[in-house]
CSV table of C-alpha atoms in Angstrom, one decimal:
chain,number,residue,atom,x,y,z
A,369,UNK,CA,0.0,0.0,0.0
A,370,UNK,CA,1.8,3.1,-1.3
A,371,UNK,CA,0.3,6.5,-0.1
A,372,UNK,CA,1.6,9.9,-1.0
A,373,UNK,CA,0.5,13.5,-0.8
A,374,UNK,CA,2.4,15.9,-3.1
A,375,UNK,CA,-0.2,18.7,-3.4
A,376,UNK,CA,-1.4,20.8,-0.5
A,377,UNK,CA,-3.8,23.7,-0.1
A,378,UNK,CA,-2.2,25.2,3.0
A,379,UNK,CA,1.3,23.6,3.2
A,380,UNK,CA,4.4,23.6,1.0
A,381,UNK,CA,4.1,21.5,-2.1
A,382,UNK,CA,6.2,18.3,-2.4
A,383,UNK,CA,6.3,17.4,-6.1
A,384,UNK,CA,9.0,14.7,-5.6
A,385,UNK,CA,6.4,12.6,-3.7
A,386,UNK,CA,4.6,11.8,-6.9
A,387,UNK,CA,7.8,10.5,-8.5
A,388,UNK,CA,8.4,8.5,-5.3
A,389,UNK,CA,5.1,6.6,-5.7
A,390,UNK,CA,5.6,5.8,-9.4
A,391,UNK,CA,9.2,4.6,-9.1
A,392,UNK,CA,8.6,2.6,-5.9
A,393,UNK,CA,5.6,0.8,-7.3
A,394,UNK,CA,7.7,-0.2,-10.3
A,395,UNK,CA,10.6,-1.3,-8.2
A,396,UNK,CA,8.5,-3.5,-5.9
A,397,UNK,CA,6.7,-5.3,-8.8
A,398,UNK,CA,9.9,-6.0,-10.8
A,399,UNK,CA,10.8,-9.7,-10.8
A,400,UNK,CA,14.4,-8.8,-9.9
A,401,UNK,CA,13.3,-7.4,-6.6
A,402,UNK,CA,10.2,-8.3,-4.6
A,403,UNK,CA,8.3,-9.4,-7.7
A,404,UNK,CA,5.0,-8.3,-6.1
A,405,UNK,CA,2.0,-9.0,-8.4
A,406,UNK,CA,0.8,-5.6,-9.7
A,407,UNK,CA,-2.7,-6.2,-8.4
A,408,UNK,CA,-1.2,-6.5,-4.9
A,409,UNK,CA,0.5,-3.2,-5.1
A,410,UNK,CA,-2.0,-0.4,-4.5
A,411,UNK,CA,-1.1,3.2,-5.0
A,412,UNK,CA,-3.1,6.0,-3.4
A,413,UNK,CA,-1.9,9.5,-4.6
A,414,UNK,CA,-3.2,12.6,-3.0
A,415,UNK,CA,-6.2,11.1,-1.1
A,416,UNK,CA,-8.8,13.8,-0.4
A,417,UNK,CA,-9.8,12.6,3.1
A,418,UNK,CA,-8.5,10.6,6.0
A,419,UNK,CA,-11.5,8.3,5.6
A,420,UNK,CA,-10.5,7.4,2.1
A,421,UNK,CA,-7.0,6.6,3.2
A,422,UNK,CA,-8.1,4.5,6.1
A,423,UNK,CA,-10.5,2.5,4.0
A,424,UNK,CA,-7.7,1.5,1.6
A,425,UNK,CA,-5.3,0.7,4.6
A,426,UNK,CA,-8.0,-1.5,6.3
A,427,UNK,CA,-8.7,-3.3,3.0
A,428,UNK,CA,-5.0,-4.1,2.5
A,429,UNK,CA,-4.6,-5.2,6.1
A,430,UNK,CA,-7.6,-7.5,5.8
A,431,UNK,CA,-6.6,-9.0,2.5
A,432,UNK,CA,-2.9,-9.7,3.3
A,433,UNK,CA,-2.2,-13.0,5.0
A,434,UNK,CA,1.6,-13.0,5.2
A,435,UNK,CA,3.0,-9.5,5.2
A,436,UNK,CA,1.4,-6.0,4.6
A,437,UNK,CA,3.6,-3.1,3.7
A,438,UNK,CA,2.3,0.5,4.1
A,439,UNK,CA,4.4,3.4,2.7
A,440,UNK,CA,3.6,7.1,3.3
A,441,UNK,CA,5.4,10.1,1.8
A,442,UNK,CA,4.4,13.7,2.5
A,443,UNK,CA,4.2,16.1,5.3
A,444,UNK,CA,4.1,14.7,8.8
A,445,UNK,CA,2.6,17.0,11.5
A,446,UNK,CA,2.7,17.0,15.2
A,447,UNK,CA,-0.1,18.1,17.4
A,448,UNK,CA,0.2,19.9,20.8
A,449,UNK,CA,0.4,16.5,22.5
A,450,UNK,CA,3.3,15.5,20.3
A,451,UNK,CA,1.3,12.8,18.5
A,452,UNK,CA,2.1,12.2,14.9
A,453,UNK,CA,-0.5,12.8,12.2
A,454,UNK,CA,-0.1,12.5,8.4
A,455,UNK,CA,-1.0,15.4,6.2
A,456,UNK,CA,-3.7,15.2,3.6
A,457,UNK,CA,-4.2,17.8,0.8
A,458,UNK,CA,-6.4,20.0,3.0
A,459,UNK,CA,-4.4,19.7,6.2
A,460,UNK,CA,-3.3,22.6,8.3
A,461,UNK,CA,-0.6,23.0,10.9
A,462,UNK,CA,-1.9,22.3,14.4
A,463,UNK,CA,-5.3,21.2,13.1
A,464,UNK,CA,-5.2,17.4,13.8
A,465,UNK,CA,-8.8,17.1,12.5
A,466,UNK,CA,-7.6,18.0,9.0
A,467,UNK,CA,-5.1,15.1,8.8
A,468,UNK,CA,-4.8,11.4,9.5
A,469,UNK,CA,-3.6,10.5,13.1
A,470,UNK,CA,-1.0,7.9,12.8
A,471,UNK,CA,-2.5,5.9,15.6
A,472,UNK,CA,-5.5,5.2,13.4
A,473,UNK,CA,-3.3,3.6,10.8
A,474,UNK,CA,-1.3,1.7,13.4
A,475,UNK,CA,-4.4,0.3,14.9
A,476,UNK,CA,-5.7,-0.8,11.5
A,477,UNK,CA,-2.5,-2.8,11.0
A,478,UNK,CA,-2.6,-4.4,14.4
A,479,UNK,CA,-6.2,-5.6,14.0
A,480,UNK,CA,-5.6,-6.9,10.4
A,481,UNK,CA,-5.1,-10.5,9.4
A,482,UNK,CA,-1.4,-10.1,8.2
A,483,UNK,CA,1.1,-12.0,10.3
A,484,UNK,CA,3.7,-9.2,9.8
A,485,UNK,CA,3.6,-5.5,9.1
A,486,UNK,CA,6.1,-3.2,7.5
A,487,UNK,CA,5.7,0.6,7.8
A,488,UNK,CA,7.9,3.0,5.8
A,489,UNK,CA,7.4,6.7,6.6
A,490,UNK,CA,9.0,9.4,4.5
A,491,UNK,CA,7.2,12.3,6.3
A,492,UNK,CA,7.9,15.7,7.6
A,493,UNK,CA,6.9,18.8,9.6
A,494,UNK,CA,5.3,21.6,7.6
A,495,UNK,CA,6.5,25.2,7.8
A,496,UNK,CA,9.8,24.5,6.2
A,497,UNK,CA,11.2,26.1,3.0
A,498,UNK,CA,10.1,24.5,-0.2
A,499,UNK,CA,12.1,21.3,-0.7
A,500,UNK,CA,12.6,20.6,3.0
A,501,UNK,CA,11.3,17.7,5.1
A,502,UNK,CA,11.7,16.8,8.7
A,503,UNK,CA,9.9,14.9,11.5
A,504,UNK,CA,9.6,14.6,15.3
A,505,UNK,CA,12.6,13.3,17.2
A,506,UNK,CA,10.8,10.2,18.5
A,507,UNK,CA,9.0,9.4,15.2
A,508,UNK,CA,10.1,5.8,15.3
A,509,UNK,CA,8.9,5.3,18.8
A,510,UNK,CA,5.5,6.8,18.0
A,511,UNK,CA,5.1,4.6,14.9
A,512,UNK,CA,6.3,1.2,16.2
A,513,UNK,CA,4.0,-1.7,15.5
A,514,UNK,CA,4.4,-5.1,17.3
A,515,UNK,CA,5.7,-7.9,15.1
A,516,UNK,CA,6.8,-5.5,12.4
A,517,UNK,CA,9.6,-3.3,11.0
A,518,UNK,CA,9.4,0.4,10.8
A,519,UNK,CA,11.7,2.4,8.6
A,520,UNK,CA,11.4,6.2,9.0
A,521,UNK,CA,13.0,9.2,7.5
A,522,UNK,CA,15.4,11.1,9.7
A,523,UNK,CA,14.1,13.4,12.4
A,524,UNK,CA,16.3,16.3,11.3
A,525,UNK,CA,14.8,19.8,11.0
A,526,UNK,CA,17.3,21.1,8.5
A,527,UNK,CA,16.1,21.4,4.8
A,528,UNK,CA,17.8,18.4,3.2
A,529,UNK,CA,15.2,15.6,2.7
A,530,UNK,CA,13.6,16.8,-0.5
A,531,UNK,CA,16.4,18.5,-2.3
A,532,UNK,CA,15.3,21.0,-5.0
A,533,UNK,CA,16.1,19.7,-8.5
A,534,UNK,CA,16.2,16.1,-7.5
A,535,UNK,CA,13.5,13.7,-8.8
A,536,UNK,CA,12.9,12.0,-5.4
A,537,UNK,CA,13.0,12.8,-1.8
A,538,UNK,CA,16.4,12.0,-0.3
A,539,UNK,CA,15.1,9.1,1.8
A,540,UNK,CA,13.1,7.4,-0.9
A,541,UNK,CA,15.7,8.2,-3.5
A,542,UNK,CA,18.3,6.2,-1.4
A,543,UNK,CA,15.8,3.4,-0.9
A,544,UNK,CA,15.2,3.2,-4.7
A,545,UNK,CA,19.0,3.2,-5.3
A,546,UNK,CA,19.5,0.4,-2.9
A,547,UNK,CA,16.7,-1.7,-4.5
A,548,UNK,CA,18.3,-1.2,-7.9
A,549,UNK,CA,22.0,-1.4,-7.0
A,550,UNK,CA,21.9,-3.6,-3.9
A,551,UNK,CA,24.1,-3.7,-0.9
A,552,UNK,CA,27.8,-4.4,-1.8
A,553,UNK,CA,29.0,-7.5,0.1
A,554,UNK,CA,25.6,-7.6,1.8
A,555,UNK,CA,23.3,-10.6,2.4
A,556,UNK,CA,21.7,-12.6,-0.5
A,557,UNK,CA,18.3,-11.0,0.4
A,558,UNK,CA,17.6,-7.3,1.1
A,559,UNK,CA,16.6,-7.9,4.7
A,560,UNK,CA,15.2,-4.8,6.4
A,561,UNK,CA,17.8,-4.8,9.1
A,562,UNK,CA,20.6,-4.7,6.5
A,563,UNK,CA,18.7,-2.3,4.4
A,564,UNK,CA,18.4,0.1,7.3
A,565,UNK,CA,22.1,-0.1,8.2
A,566,UNK,CA,23.2,0.5,4.6
A,567,UNK,CA,20.9,3.5,4.1
A,568,UNK,CA,22.0,5.0,7.4
A,569,UNK,CA,25.7,4.9,6.4
A,570,UNK,CA,25.0,6.0,2.8
A,571,UNK,CA,22.9,9.0,3.8
A,572,UNK,CA,25.3,10.0,6.5
A,573,UNK,CA,28.2,9.8,4.0
A,574,UNK,CA,26.2,12.2,1.8
A,575,UNK,CA,25.7,14.6,4.6
A,576,UNK,CA,22.0,14.0,4.8
A,577,UNK,CA,19.7,13.1,7.7
A,578,UNK,CA,20.0,9.5,8.7
A,579,UNK,CA,16.9,7.2,9.0
A,580,UNK,CA,15.5,5.6,12.1
A,581,UNK,CA,14.2,2.0,12.6
A,582,UNK,CA,12.3,-0.1,15.0
A,583,UNK,CA,11.7,-3.8,14.8
A,584,UNK,CA,9.6,-6.2,16.8
A,585,UNK,CA,10.3,-10.0,17.0
A,586,UNK,CA,11.8,-11.0,13.6
A,587,UNK,CA,10.8,-7.9,11.7
A,588,UNK,CA,14.4,-7.0,10.8
A,589,UNK,CA,14.8,-10.4,9.0
A,590,UNK,CA,11.9,-9.6,6.5
A,591,UNK,CA,13.3,-9.2,3.0
A,592,UNK,CA,12.2,-6.7,0.3
A,593,UNK,CA,13.7,-8.8,-2.5
A,594,UNK,CA,17.0,-10.2,-3.7
A,595,UNK,CA,20.2,-8.2,-3.3
A,596,UNK,CA,21.5,-7.4,-6.8
A,597,UNK,CA,25.0,-6.8,-5.5
A,598,UNK,CA,25.2,-10.3,-4.0
A,599,UNK,CA,26.1,-11.8,-7.3
A,600,UNK,CA,29.8,-11.6,-8.5
A,601,UNK,CA,30.5,-8.2,-9.8
A,602,UNK,CA,31.3,-7.6,-13.5
A,603,UNK,CA,33.5,-5.0,-15.2
A,604,UNK,CA,37.1,-3.9,-14.7
A,605,UNK,CA,37.0,-4.1,-10.9
A,606,UNK,CA,38.3,-7.3,-9.4
A,607,UNK,CA,35.5,-9.6,-8.3
A,608,UNK,CA,35.1,-10.8,-4.8
A,609,UNK,CA,32.3,-13.1,-5.7
A,610,UNK,CA,29.5,-14.5,-3.5
A,611,UNK,CA,29.9,-12.4,-0.4
A,612,UNK,CA,33.6,-13.3,0.1
A,613,UNK,CA,34.2,-9.8,1.4
A,614,UNK,CA,32.1,-10.6,4.4
A,615,UNK,CA,34.4,-13.6,5.1
A,616,UNK,CA,37.6,-11.5,4.9
A,617,UNK,CA,39.6,-10.8,8.1
A,618,UNK,CA,39.2,-7.1,8.2
A,619,UNK,CA,41.4,-5.0,10.5
A,620,UNK,CA,39.5,-4.6,13.7
A,621,UNK,CA,39.1,-1.1,15.1
A,622,UNK,CA,38.6,-2.3,18.6
A,623,UNK,CA,42.4,-2.3,19.4
A,624,UNK,CA,43.0,1.2,18.1
A,625,UNK,CA,44.3,3.6,20.8
A,626,UNK,CA,46.0,6.4,18.9
A,627,UNK,CA,45.4,8.6,15.9
A,628,UNK,CA,48.4,7.1,14.2
A,629,UNK,CA,47.0,3.6,14.8
A,630,UNK,CA,43.6,4.8,13.3
A,631,UNK,CA,45.2,5.7,10.0
A,632,UNK,CA,47.4,2.7,10.0
A,633,UNK,CA,44.4,0.4,10.3
A,634,UNK,CA,42.5,2.5,7.6
A,635,UNK,CA,45.4,1.8,5.2
A,636,UNK,CA,45.3,-1.9,6.1
A,637,UNK,CA,41.6,-2.0,5.2
A,638,UNK,CA,42.5,-1.0,1.6
A,639,UNK,CA,45.2,-3.6,1.4
A,640,UNK,CA,42.8,-6.2,2.7
A,641,UNK,CA,40.2,-5.2,0.1
A,642,UNK,CA,42.8,-5.7,-2.7
A,643,UNK,CA,41.5,-2.5,-4.3
A,644,UNK,CA,43.5,0.4,-5.7
A,645,UNK,CA,42.7,4.0,-4.8
A,646,UNK,CA,40.9,4.4,-8.2
A,647,UNK,CA,38.8,1.2,-7.7
A,648,UNK,CA,37.8,2.4,-4.2
A,649,UNK,CA,36.6,5.6,-5.8
A,650,UNK,CA,34.6,3.7,-8.4
A,651,UNK,CA,33.0,1.5,-5.8
A,652,UNK,CA,32.0,4.5,-3.7
A,653,UNK,CA,29.8,5.7,-6.6
A,654,UNK,CA,31.8,9.0,-6.9
A,655,UNK,CA,31.4,9.9,-3.2
A,656,UNK,CA,35.2,9.9,-2.8
A,657,UNK,CA,37.8,10.5,-5.5
A,658,UNK,CA,41.1,8.6,-5.8
A,659,UNK,CA,42.9,11.7,-4.6
A,660,UNK,CA,40.6,12.0,-1.5
A,661,UNK,CA,41.5,8.3,-0.7
A,662,UNK,CA,45.2,9.1,-0.8
A,663,UNK,CA,44.8,12.3,1.3
A,664,UNK,CA,42.7,10.5,3.9
A,665,UNK,CA,45.2,7.7,4.3
A,666,UNK,CA,48.1,10.2,4.6
A,667,UNK,CA,46.6,12.5,7.2
A,668,UNK,CA,48.2,13.1,10.6
A,669,UNK,CA,45.1,14.5,12.3
A,670,UNK,CA,41.6,13.1,12.5
A,671,UNK,CA,39.0,14.5,10.0
A,672,UNK,CA,36.4,16.6,11.8
A,673,UNK,CA,33.5,15.0,9.9
A,674,UNK,CA,32.7,11.3,9.4
A,675,UNK,CA,31.2,11.2,5.9
A,676,UNK,CA,34.4,10.6,3.9
A,677,UNK,CA,35.8,7.9,6.1
A,678,UNK,CA,32.4,6.1,6.1
A,679,UNK,CA,32.2,6.2,2.3
A,680,UNK,CA,35.8,4.9,2.1
A,681,UNK,CA,35.2,1.9,4.4
A,682,UNK,CA,31.9,1.0,2.7
A,683,UNK,CA,33.6,1.2,-0.7
A,684,UNK,CA,36.3,-1.1,0.4
A,685,UNK,CA,33.7,-3.7,1.5
A,686,UNK,CA,33.8,-3.4,5.2
A,687,UNK,CA,30.5,-4.7,6.6
A,688,UNK,CA,28.1,-2.1,7.9
A,689,UNK,CA,28.3,-3.3,11.5
A,690,UNK,CA,32.1,-2.8,11.5
A,691,UNK,CA,31.7,0.6,9.9
A,692,UNK,CA,29.7,1.6,13.0
A,693,UNK,CA,32.5,0.3,15.2
A,694,UNK,CA,35.0,2.4,13.3
A,695,UNK,CA,32.8,5.5,13.8
A,696,UNK,CA,32.7,4.8,17.6
A,697,UNK,CA,36.5,4.7,17.7
A,698,UNK,CA,36.7,7.9,15.6
A,699,UNK,CA,34.4,9.7,18.0
A,700,UNK,CA,36.4,8.6,21.0
A,701,UNK,CA,39.8,9.6,19.5
A,702,UNK,CA,38.3,13.0,18.3
A,703,UNK,CA,37.1,13.7,21.8
A,704,UNK,CA,40.4,12.7,23.4
A,705,UNK,CA,42.5,14.9,21.0
A,706,UNK,CA,40.1,17.8,21.6
A,707,UNK,CA,40.5,17.6,25.4
A,708,UNK,CA,44.3,17.2,25.1
A,709,UNK,CA,44.5,20.3,23.0
A,710,UNK,CA,42.4,22.3,25.5
A,711,UNK,CA,44.4,21.1,28.5
A,712,UNK,CA,47.8,21.8,26.9
A,713,UNK,CA,49.4,24.9,28.4
A,714,UNK,CA,50.1,27.7,26.0
A,715,UNK,CA,53.8,28.1,25.2
A,716,UNK,CA,54.9,31.7,25.6
A,717,UNK,CA,56.4,33.2,22.5
A,718,UNK,CA,60.0,34.3,22.9
A,719,UNK,CA,60.6,38.0,23.0
A,720,UNK,CA,62.2,39.3,19.9
A,721,UNK,CA,65.4,41.3,20.3
A,722,UNK,CA,65.5,44.3,18.2
A,723,UNK,CA,68.8,45.0,16.5
A,724,UNK,CA,69.4,48.5,15.2
A,725,UNK,CA,69.6,48.6,11.5
A,726,UNK,CA,72.6,50.0,9.6
A,727,UNK,CA,70.6,53.2,8.8
A,728,UNK,CA,69.8,53.7,12.5
A,729,UNK,CA,73.4,53.3,13.5
A,730,UNK,CA,74.5,55.9,10.9
A,731,UNK,CA,71.9,58.2,12.1
A,732,UNK,CA,73.2,57.9,15.7
A,733,UNK,CA,76.8,58.6,14.6
A,734,UNK,CA,75.7,61.7,12.7
A,735,UNK,CA,73.8,62.9,15.7
A,736,UNK,CA,76.9,62.5,18.0
A,737,UNK,CA,79.1,64.4,15.4
A,738,UNK,CA,76.6,67.3,15.4
A,739,UNK,CA,76.7,67.4,19.2
A,740,UNK,CA,80.6,67.6,19.2
A,741,UNK,CA,80.7,70.3,16.6
């Protein structure tokens, strides 16, 4: 069940949402991904009322026997009690009666016949500049459904989730890219747990808000299709077929204690991957150039941001869970070096001795001669 609101009477327009629905419906029904029969993929664009939306959701929840998936893209609003409600075309800020309270949707899923539920929310606050999307900080907690998996767009308030000029919102665009390209060195199936970790690292590497997730029971093990990147790669890059990268003995960040050790281990990662700087760049999808790889591995101080290092590790093939461990080590070392710099006493600068210039000495001699005469 794909729901999206792109046109609003009182809120900012979100034209990318319309593209989201079309592309996502195509991706989910392709045999290479989920292979969902088209008749089982219902798209509801710009529903006029909450009643219309709820009728479609209840029908999907009643008809599904195994898994029901509900996707919503559009503005997400928060009422004075901090409850989430989804914006319809006539919705207004702080007018919960003009939207769809999320609890209604959640209850419909809980009372349906499907054994498992998946909820994907790409929603936002209103009142942002055109092209911005955001959400409440505890969006994932509010939207959790027992026995399910929730994947929600980041709760950032900065204008970055629906970038002007791009065909899709940032969150759904990354989801579509992952469905098409897969997760390098990931599992054979695009399980939601792996999907979430991959999207979190990829969006962070691009400097965009990172998603949130909640799962209940075995929800994280549900799959959205086959992983295209699981098959041996083709092209000029060396192949590390059938998930062999996951079997490699990657340098562990757990034993890193110094900045020098951090960069030594980073360099060892590239050696372990068997990739050149140029191939690392290619596998990063252009996020890091070959020159950037070289500069990163030859630094003597920690980078102030994490995005480049994350993109480098992922391109080398380091599993997502280990990339998270690397980030933890980087944060610790960065904090330690910052504290050391603050505690280091300032070294007084030596006083400069001023030596008279030749012109000054001559002027002094002339002055003394005038006094004698």
